[in-house]
XYZ file of C-alpha atoms in Angstrom:
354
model
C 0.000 0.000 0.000
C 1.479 3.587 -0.557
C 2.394 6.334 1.355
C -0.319 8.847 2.724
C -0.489 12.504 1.659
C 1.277 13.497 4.970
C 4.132 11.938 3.410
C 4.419 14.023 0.464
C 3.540 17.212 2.070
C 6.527 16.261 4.322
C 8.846 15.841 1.824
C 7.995 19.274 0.259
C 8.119 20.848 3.393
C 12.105 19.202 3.161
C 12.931 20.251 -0.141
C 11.809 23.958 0.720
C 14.500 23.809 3.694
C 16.862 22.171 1.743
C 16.542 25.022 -0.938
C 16.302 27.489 2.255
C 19.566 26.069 3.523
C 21.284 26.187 0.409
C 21.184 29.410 -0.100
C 21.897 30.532 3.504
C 25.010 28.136 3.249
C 25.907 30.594 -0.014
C 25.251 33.769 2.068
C 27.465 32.808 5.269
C 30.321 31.961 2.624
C 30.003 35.117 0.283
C 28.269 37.510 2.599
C 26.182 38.431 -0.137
C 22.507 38.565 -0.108
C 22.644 36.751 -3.672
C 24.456 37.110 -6.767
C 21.802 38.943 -9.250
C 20.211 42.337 -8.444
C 17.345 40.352 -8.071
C 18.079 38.963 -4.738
C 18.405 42.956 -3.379
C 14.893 44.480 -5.013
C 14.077 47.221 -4.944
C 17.285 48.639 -3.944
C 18.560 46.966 -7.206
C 18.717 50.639 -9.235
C 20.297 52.342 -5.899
C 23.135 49.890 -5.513
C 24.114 50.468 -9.228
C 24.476 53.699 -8.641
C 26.547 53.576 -5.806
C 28.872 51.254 -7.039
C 29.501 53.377 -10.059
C 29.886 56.471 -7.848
C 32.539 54.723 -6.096
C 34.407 53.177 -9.205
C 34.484 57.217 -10.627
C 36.129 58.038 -7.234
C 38.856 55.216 -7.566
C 39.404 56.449 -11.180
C 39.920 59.857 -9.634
C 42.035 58.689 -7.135
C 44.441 56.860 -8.968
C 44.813 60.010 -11.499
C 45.830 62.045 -8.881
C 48.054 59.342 -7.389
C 49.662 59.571 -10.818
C 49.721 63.431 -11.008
C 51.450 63.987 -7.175
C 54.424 61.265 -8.305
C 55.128 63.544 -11.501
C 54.710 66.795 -9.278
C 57.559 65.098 -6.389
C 59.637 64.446 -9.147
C 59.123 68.176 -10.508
C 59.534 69.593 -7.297
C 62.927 67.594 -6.819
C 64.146 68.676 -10.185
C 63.054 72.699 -9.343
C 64.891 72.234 -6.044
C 68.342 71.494 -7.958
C 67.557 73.882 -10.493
C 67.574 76.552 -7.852
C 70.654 75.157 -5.921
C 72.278 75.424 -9.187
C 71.270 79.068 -9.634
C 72.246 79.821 -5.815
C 75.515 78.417 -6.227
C 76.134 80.871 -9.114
C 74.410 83.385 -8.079
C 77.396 83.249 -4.993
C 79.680 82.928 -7.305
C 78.862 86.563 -8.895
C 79.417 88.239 -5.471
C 82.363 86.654 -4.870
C 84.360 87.812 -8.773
C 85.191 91.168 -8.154
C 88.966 91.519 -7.625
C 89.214 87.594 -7.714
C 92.064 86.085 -9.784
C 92.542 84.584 -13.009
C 92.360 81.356 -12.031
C 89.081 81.543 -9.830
C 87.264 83.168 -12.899
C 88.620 80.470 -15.147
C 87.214 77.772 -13.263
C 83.971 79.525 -12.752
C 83.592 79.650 -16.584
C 84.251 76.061 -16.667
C 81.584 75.431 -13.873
C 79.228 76.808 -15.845
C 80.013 75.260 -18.816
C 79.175 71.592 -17.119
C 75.845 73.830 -15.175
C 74.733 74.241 -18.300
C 74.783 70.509 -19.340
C 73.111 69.349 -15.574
C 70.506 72.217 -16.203
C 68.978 70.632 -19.688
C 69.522 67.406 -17.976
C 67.452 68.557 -15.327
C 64.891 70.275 -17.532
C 64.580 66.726 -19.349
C 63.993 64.883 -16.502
C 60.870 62.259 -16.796
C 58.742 60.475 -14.547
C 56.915 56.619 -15.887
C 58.284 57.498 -19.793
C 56.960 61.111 -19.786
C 58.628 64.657 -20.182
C 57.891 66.685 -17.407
C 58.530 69.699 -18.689
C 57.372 69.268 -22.137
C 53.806 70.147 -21.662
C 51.402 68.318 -24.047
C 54.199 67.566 -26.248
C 55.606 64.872 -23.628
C 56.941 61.895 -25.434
C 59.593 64.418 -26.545
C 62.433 66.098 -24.536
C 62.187 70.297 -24.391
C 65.666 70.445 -24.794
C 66.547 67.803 -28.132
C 70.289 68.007 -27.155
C 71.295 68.850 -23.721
C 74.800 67.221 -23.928
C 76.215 70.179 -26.822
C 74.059 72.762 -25.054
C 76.688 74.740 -24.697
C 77.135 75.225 -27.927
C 73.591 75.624 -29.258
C 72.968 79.088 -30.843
C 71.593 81.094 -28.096
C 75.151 80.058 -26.372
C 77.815 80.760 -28.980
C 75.632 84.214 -29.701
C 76.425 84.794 -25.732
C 79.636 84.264 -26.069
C 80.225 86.762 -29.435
C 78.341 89.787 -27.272
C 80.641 88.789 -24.067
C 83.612 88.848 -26.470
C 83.080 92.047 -27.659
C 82.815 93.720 -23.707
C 84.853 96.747 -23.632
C 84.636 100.586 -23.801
C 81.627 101.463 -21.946
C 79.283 98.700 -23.764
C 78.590 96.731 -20.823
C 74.942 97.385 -20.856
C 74.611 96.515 -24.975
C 76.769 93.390 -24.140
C 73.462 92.607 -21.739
C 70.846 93.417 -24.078
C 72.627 91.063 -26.602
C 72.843 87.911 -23.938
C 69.274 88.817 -23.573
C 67.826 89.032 -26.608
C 69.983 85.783 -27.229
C 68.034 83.952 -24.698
C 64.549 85.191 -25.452
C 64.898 83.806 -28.589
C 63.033 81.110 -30.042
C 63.989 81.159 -33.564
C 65.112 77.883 -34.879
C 69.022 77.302 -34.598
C 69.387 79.551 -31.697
C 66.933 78.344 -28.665
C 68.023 75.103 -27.385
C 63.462 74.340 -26.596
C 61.919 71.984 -29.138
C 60.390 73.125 -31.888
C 57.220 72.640 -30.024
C 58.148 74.622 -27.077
C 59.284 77.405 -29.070
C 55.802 77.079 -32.016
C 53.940 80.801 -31.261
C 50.698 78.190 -32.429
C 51.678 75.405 -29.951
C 54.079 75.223 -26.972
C 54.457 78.743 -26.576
C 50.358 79.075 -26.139
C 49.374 76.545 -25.054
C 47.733 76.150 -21.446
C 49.059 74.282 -18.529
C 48.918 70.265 -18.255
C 46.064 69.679 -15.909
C 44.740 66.655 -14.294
C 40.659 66.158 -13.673
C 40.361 65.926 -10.298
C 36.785 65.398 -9.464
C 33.786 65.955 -11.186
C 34.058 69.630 -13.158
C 37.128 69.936 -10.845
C 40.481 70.094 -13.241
C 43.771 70.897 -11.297
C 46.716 72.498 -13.854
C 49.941 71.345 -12.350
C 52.197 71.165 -15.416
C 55.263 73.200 -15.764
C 56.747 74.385 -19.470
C 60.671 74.361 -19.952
C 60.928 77.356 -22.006
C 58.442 79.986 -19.712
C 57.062 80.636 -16.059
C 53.873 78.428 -15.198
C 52.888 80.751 -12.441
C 55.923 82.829 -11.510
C 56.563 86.556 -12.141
C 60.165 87.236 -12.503
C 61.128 90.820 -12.028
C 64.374 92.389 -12.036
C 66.736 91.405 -14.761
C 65.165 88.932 -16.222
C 64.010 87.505 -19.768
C 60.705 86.422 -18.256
C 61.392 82.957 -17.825
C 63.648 81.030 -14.703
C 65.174 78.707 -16.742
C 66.107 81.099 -19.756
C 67.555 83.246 -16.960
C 69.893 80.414 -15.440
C 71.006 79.338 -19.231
C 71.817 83.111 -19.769
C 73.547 83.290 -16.777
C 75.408 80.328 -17.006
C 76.228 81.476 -20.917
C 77.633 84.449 -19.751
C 79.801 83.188 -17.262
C 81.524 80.098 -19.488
C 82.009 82.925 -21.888
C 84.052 85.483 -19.738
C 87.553 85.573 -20.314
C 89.414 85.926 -17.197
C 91.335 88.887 -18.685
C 88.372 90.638 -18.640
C 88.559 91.355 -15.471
C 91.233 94.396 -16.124
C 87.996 95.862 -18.125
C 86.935 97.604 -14.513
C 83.053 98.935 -15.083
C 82.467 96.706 -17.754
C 83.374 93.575 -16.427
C 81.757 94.427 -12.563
C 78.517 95.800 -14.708
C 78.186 92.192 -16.545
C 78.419 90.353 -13.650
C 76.065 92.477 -11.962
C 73.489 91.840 -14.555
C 74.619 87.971 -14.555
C 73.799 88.236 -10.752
C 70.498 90.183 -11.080
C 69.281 87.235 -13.248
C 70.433 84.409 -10.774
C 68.391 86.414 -8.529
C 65.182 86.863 -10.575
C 65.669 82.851 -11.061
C 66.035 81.947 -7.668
C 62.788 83.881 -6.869
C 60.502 82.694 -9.805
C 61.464 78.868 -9.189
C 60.519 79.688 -5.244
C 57.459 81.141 -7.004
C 56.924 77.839 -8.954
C 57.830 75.611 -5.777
C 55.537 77.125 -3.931
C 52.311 77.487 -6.067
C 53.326 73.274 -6.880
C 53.139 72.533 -3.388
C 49.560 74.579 -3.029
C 48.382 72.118 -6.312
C 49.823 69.324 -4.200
C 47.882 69.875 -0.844
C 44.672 70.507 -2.973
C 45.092 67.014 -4.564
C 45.958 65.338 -1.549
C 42.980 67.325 -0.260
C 41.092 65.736 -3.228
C 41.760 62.542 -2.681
C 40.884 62.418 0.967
C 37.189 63.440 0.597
C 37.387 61.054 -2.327
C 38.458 58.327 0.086
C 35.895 59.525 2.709
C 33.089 59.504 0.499
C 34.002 56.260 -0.822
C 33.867 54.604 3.254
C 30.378 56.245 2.961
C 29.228 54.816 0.040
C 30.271 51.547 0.027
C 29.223 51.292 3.820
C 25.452 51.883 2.058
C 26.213 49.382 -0.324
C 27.147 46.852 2.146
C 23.418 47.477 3.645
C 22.021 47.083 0.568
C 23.870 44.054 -0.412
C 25.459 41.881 2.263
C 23.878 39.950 4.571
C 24.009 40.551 8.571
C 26.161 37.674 9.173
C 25.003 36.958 13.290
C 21.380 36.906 11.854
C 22.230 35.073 8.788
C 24.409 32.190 10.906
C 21.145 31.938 13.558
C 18.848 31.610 10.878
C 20.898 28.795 9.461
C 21.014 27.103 12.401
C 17.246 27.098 12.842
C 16.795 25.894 10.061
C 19.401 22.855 9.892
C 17.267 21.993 12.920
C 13.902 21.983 11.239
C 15.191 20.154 8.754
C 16.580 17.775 11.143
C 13.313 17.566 12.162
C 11.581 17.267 8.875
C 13.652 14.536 8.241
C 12.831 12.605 11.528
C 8.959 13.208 10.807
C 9.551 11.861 6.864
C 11.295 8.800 8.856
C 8.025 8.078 10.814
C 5.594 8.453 7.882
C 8.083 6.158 5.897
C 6.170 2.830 7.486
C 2.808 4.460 7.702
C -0.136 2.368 5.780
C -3.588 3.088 5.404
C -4.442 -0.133 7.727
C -2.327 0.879 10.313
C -3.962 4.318 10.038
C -7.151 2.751 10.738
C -6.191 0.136 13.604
């Protein structure tokens, strides 16, 4: 004789705690409520949103993490730049009634400067030209090792050749106008640094930051980013140490019997450390207020990502003390269940009726 409907409404009763325990099984492994945004309707629509809130913030993030490892190695390369301007700069006050031999190796100084300055001024960070603006698979200066003899340099050295007689101050607005220049064959910048259309127009490199939020951070080789430079100056930091340094590998120590002229050149030579050493403070400075305002950024970013994905947790994970009790109930119904099957198993229809 068969089993009675008890039976069968037993062993549904089972296979609807089996299916319960199944999936409570999945949710104390995973944590997860399920693994479709069906299992977490109606906040199916909200939890999308969130999670691609948060993945714009670690996009954000990580672009500023990129930006503040190009601006330390800016700021490291500035930093030299301006020891290397101090250091001459020094060396100005010190060449009046100095001998022969001190001027000499001054001029030779500068000479080597002048190669550690474009080397500087090329310096990259992950394969990229820091001071190349847009332009920065390519190196603002194309051959810093002969930059001493570029154009700008050798048309230094003709105007400091030619001190003498009262010219000191022409002999200055040659090394300047020298310096200024970006015609082709005599500025030692790329041809897109020195392009009126391109490099010498175009804006800052910026980074986006947040949403509507872009941060300019980039510095140009060939002109100030932020910096005014006052004083003797051609307008620029670096063309003011590369004039400088021009000058100086170009004096011939026997100029020094000149008098005026020769103490009126180095004067200007010193001016123009000067006016260098305060723009690149300038540019330090205004770099370091771009790098607390990222770091800034990236904070809130941070904090508003805790928030977020602490809603998304709700929304999606399972309270794991409730979700371990509930399993445990229900092992023991089913525990029970299967005891109750186990009774019905020998139940007949006559023995129902006895």
């Amino acid at each position: 004789m068969s089993m009675i409907g008890p039976s069968r409404w037993a062993d549904a009763g089972a296979a609807m705690l089996r299916t319960r325990l199944d999936t409570l099984n999945r949710q104390v492994s995973d944590g997860r409520k399920g693994p479709g945004y069906g299992d977490i309707a109606p906040e199916a629509r909200r939890a999308i949103d969130l999670r691609a809130d948060i993945a714009r913030r670690e996009v954000w993030q990580g672009t500023i993490d990129r930006t503040l490892a190009r601006t330390d190695v800016t700021q490291k390369a500035l930093g030299r730049l301006s020891d290397i301007a101090t250091q001459f700069y020094q060396e100005t006050i010190r060449m009046d009634g100095v001998s022969d031999v001190r001027i000499a190796a001054v001029a030779a100084q500068a000479r080597a400067a002048m190669a550690e300055v474009a080397t500087l001024m090329n310096e990259r960070h992950a394969g990229e030209y820091l001071f190349s603006g847009s332009d920065s698979a390519n190196p603002p200066i194309p051959d810093p090792a002969n930059i001493a003899s570029a154009g700008f340099a050798t048309d230094i050295a003709a105007a400091v050749a030619g001190l003498g007689g009262g010219n000191a101050a022409a002999v200055a607005a040659a090394t300047l106008a020298a310096a200024q220049s970006n015609a082709a064959g005599t500025t030692p910048f790329s041809a897109f640094l020195s392009d009126p259309a391109e490099g010498l127009t175009e804006p800052r490199r910026s980074v986006p930051a947040a949403e509507g939020d872009r941060v300019e951070y980039g510095i140009l080789a060939n002109r100030n980013a932020v910096a005014t430079s006052e004083g003797e100056t051609t307008g620029s930091w670096a063309r003011d140490i590369l004039r400088g340094l021009a000058t100086l590998a170009a004096i011939d120590p026997a100029q020094a019997e000149l008098g005026t002229d020769f103490t009126a050149l180095v004067a200007t030579v010193r001016d123009g450390f000067r006016s260098a050493i305060d723009a690149i403070g300038e540019e330090r400075g205004a770099l370091g207020a771009v790098e607390q305002r990222l770091e800034a950024t990236k904070r809130r970013h941070d904090e508003v990502s805790v928030a977020l994905t602490g809603q998304l947790v709700q929304i999606e994970e399972v309270d794991m003390a409730d979700t371990i009790s509930q399993l445990r109930a229900t092992q023991t119904q089913l525990e029970a269940s299967y005891r109750a099957i186990s009774s019905l198993s020998g139940l007949t229809l006559t023995r129902f009726l006895a």
